[in-house]
Coordinates of C-alpha atoms in Angstrom, one line a residue:
X45 CA 1.0 14.4 -13.2
X46 CA 1.1 10.5 -13.5
X47 CA -0.9 10.3 -10.3
X48 CA -3.8 12.2 -12.2
X49 CA -3.7 9.3 -14.8
X50 CA -5.8 6.3 -14.6
X51 CA -3.6 4.2 -16.9
X52 CA -2.1 1.1 -15.2
X53 CA 0.9 1.5 -17.3
X54 CA 2.5 4.0 -14.6
X55 CA 2.8 1.4 -11.9
X56 CA 6.4 0.6 -13.0
X57 CA 7.1 4.1 -13.0
X58 CA 5.9 4.6 -9.5
X59 CA 7.6 1.4 -8.4
X60 CA 11.1 2.6 -9.8
X61 CA 10.6 6.0 -8.0
X62 CA 9.6 4.4 -4.9
X63 CA 12.6 1.9 -5.0
X64 CA 14.9 4.7 -5.4
X65 CA 13.7 7.2 -2.8
X66 CA 14.2 7.2 1.0
X67 CA 12.9 9.3 4.0
X68 CA 10.7 12.3 3.3
X69 CA 11.3 11.9 -0.7
X70 CA 9.7 8.4 -0.2
X71 CA 6.7 9.8 1.7
X72 CA 6.3 12.6 -0.9
X73 CA 6.2 9.9 -3.6
X74 CA 4.1 7.6 -1.8
X75 CA 1.4 10.3 -1.6
X76 CA 1.2 10.5 -5.3
X77 CA 1.3 6.9 -5.7
X78 CA -1.5 6.3 -3.3
X79 CA -3.8 8.6 -5.1
X80 CA -3.0 6.9 -8.4
X81 CA -3.3 3.4 -6.9
X82 CA -6.7 3.9 -5.3
X83 CA -8.0 4.9 -8.4
X84 CA -7.4 1.7 -10.0
X85 CA -9.6 -1.6 -10.1
X86 CA -8.9 -4.1 -7.4
X87 CA -7.8 -6.6 -10.3
X88 CA -5.1 -4.3 -11.5
X89 CA -3.7 -3.6 -8.0
X90 CA -3.6 -7.4 -7.2
X91 CA -2.0 -8.0 -10.6
X92 CA 0.6 -5.3 -10.0
X93 CA 1.7 -7.0 -6.9
X94 CA 1.3 -3.8 -4.9
X95 CA 0.9 -5.5 -1.3
X96 CA 4.1 -7.6 -1.8
X97 CA 6.2 -4.4 -2.9
X98 CA 5.2 -2.3 0.1
X99 CA 5.3 -5.2 2.6
X100 CA 8.8 -5.8 1.6
X101 CA 9.8 -2.1 2.3
X102 CA 7.9 -2.2 5.5
X103 CA 9.8 -5.4 6.8
X104 CA 13.2 -4.4 5.6
X105 CA 14.8 -3.3 8.9
X106 CA 17.5 -1.6 6.8
X107 CA 15.2 0.8 5.5
X108 CA 14.8 4.1 7.7
X109 CA 11.8 4.6 9.9
X110 CA 9.9 6.9 7.4
X111 CA 10.0 4.6 4.6
X112 CA 8.9 1.6 6.9
X113 CA 6.3 3.8 8.4
X114 CA 4.9 4.9 5.2
X115 CA 5.0 1.5 3.6
X116 CA 3.0 -0.1 6.7
X117 CA 0.6 2.8 6.7
X118 CA -0.1 2.3 2.9
X119 CA -0.6 -1.4 3.5
X120 CA -3.1 -0.6 6.3
X121 CA -5.0 2.1 4.4
X122 CA -5.4 -0.1 1.5
X123 CA -6.8 -2.7 4.0
X124 CA -9.3 -0.2 5.2
X125 CA -10.0 1.0 1.7
X126 CA -10.7 -2.4 0.3
X127 CA -13.0 -3.3 3.3
X128 CA -15.2 -0.2 2.5
X129 CA -15.2 -0.7 -1.3
X130 CA -16.9 -4.3 -0.8
X131 CA -19.5 -2.6 0.9
X132 CA -20.3 -0.2 -1.9
X133 CA -23.5 -0.6 -3.9
X134 CA -23.6 -0.9 -7.7
X135 CA -20.2 -2.8 -8.1
X136 CA -20.0 -5.9 -9.9
X137 CA -19.9 -9.3 -7.9
X138 CA -16.6 -9.9 -9.5
X139 CA -15.1 -6.7 -8.0
X140 CA -16.6 -7.6 -4.5
X141 CA -14.6 -10.6 -4.8
X142 CA -11.5 -8.8 -5.8
X143 CA -11.6 -6.3 -3.3
X144 CA -12.3 -9.0 -0.7
X145 CA -9.1 -10.9 -1.8
X146 CA -7.2 -7.5 -1.6
X147 CA -8.7 -6.9 1.9
X148 CA -7.5 -10.4 3.2
X149 CA -4.2 -10.0 1.5
X150 CA -3.5 -6.6 3.2
X151 CA -4.9 -7.7 6.6
X152 CA -2.2 -10.7 6.5
X153 CA 0.6 -8.6 5.3
X154 CA 0.0 -5.8 7.9
X155 CA 0.0 -8.6 10.6
X156 CA 3.3 -9.8 9.2
X157 CA 4.7 -6.3 9.3
X158 CA 3.6 -5.7 12.8
X159 CA 5.3 -8.8 13.9
X160 CA 8.6 -8.3 12.0
X161 CA 9.1 -4.6 13.3
X162 CA 11.9 -4.2 15.5
X163 CA 11.8 -0.3 16.2
X164 CA 9.7 0.4 19.6
X165 CA 8.8 3.4 18.1
X166 CA 7.1 1.7 14.9
X167 CA 5.7 -1.0 17.0
X168 CA 4.0 1.7 19.1
X169 CA 2.6 3.6 16.1
X170 CA 1.3 0.3 14.5
X171 CA -0.9 -0.3 17.6
X172 CA -2.9 2.7 16.5
X173 CA -3.4 1.4 12.9
X174 CA -6.3 -1.4 12.5

């Protein structure tokens, strides 16, 4: 239900759910969060520190493979989404700048995730992500 809402007040709810989920439960919650997050303005995504949150999960080698993979995929997808949003017509120069910053931050975060991953399975999977 919260995924349908556009109100930024639900970020804390999703972060709490994701922080306490693991494996398939994490992936399920992540799907709902992704829908919610991508409906937010880029300034809100940056203010809510979404990238550091997911980067932390993705590089935490104590987390299971599903959680790390889902987190890394989210960062990669946010990078791609941000790159596309910069090219949309009709958005303000301010939003273009925010999407550009989000793109650069996600690109850097994903590179860090790939470099710190120790699982051969995930390292291989990350080669197929941009």
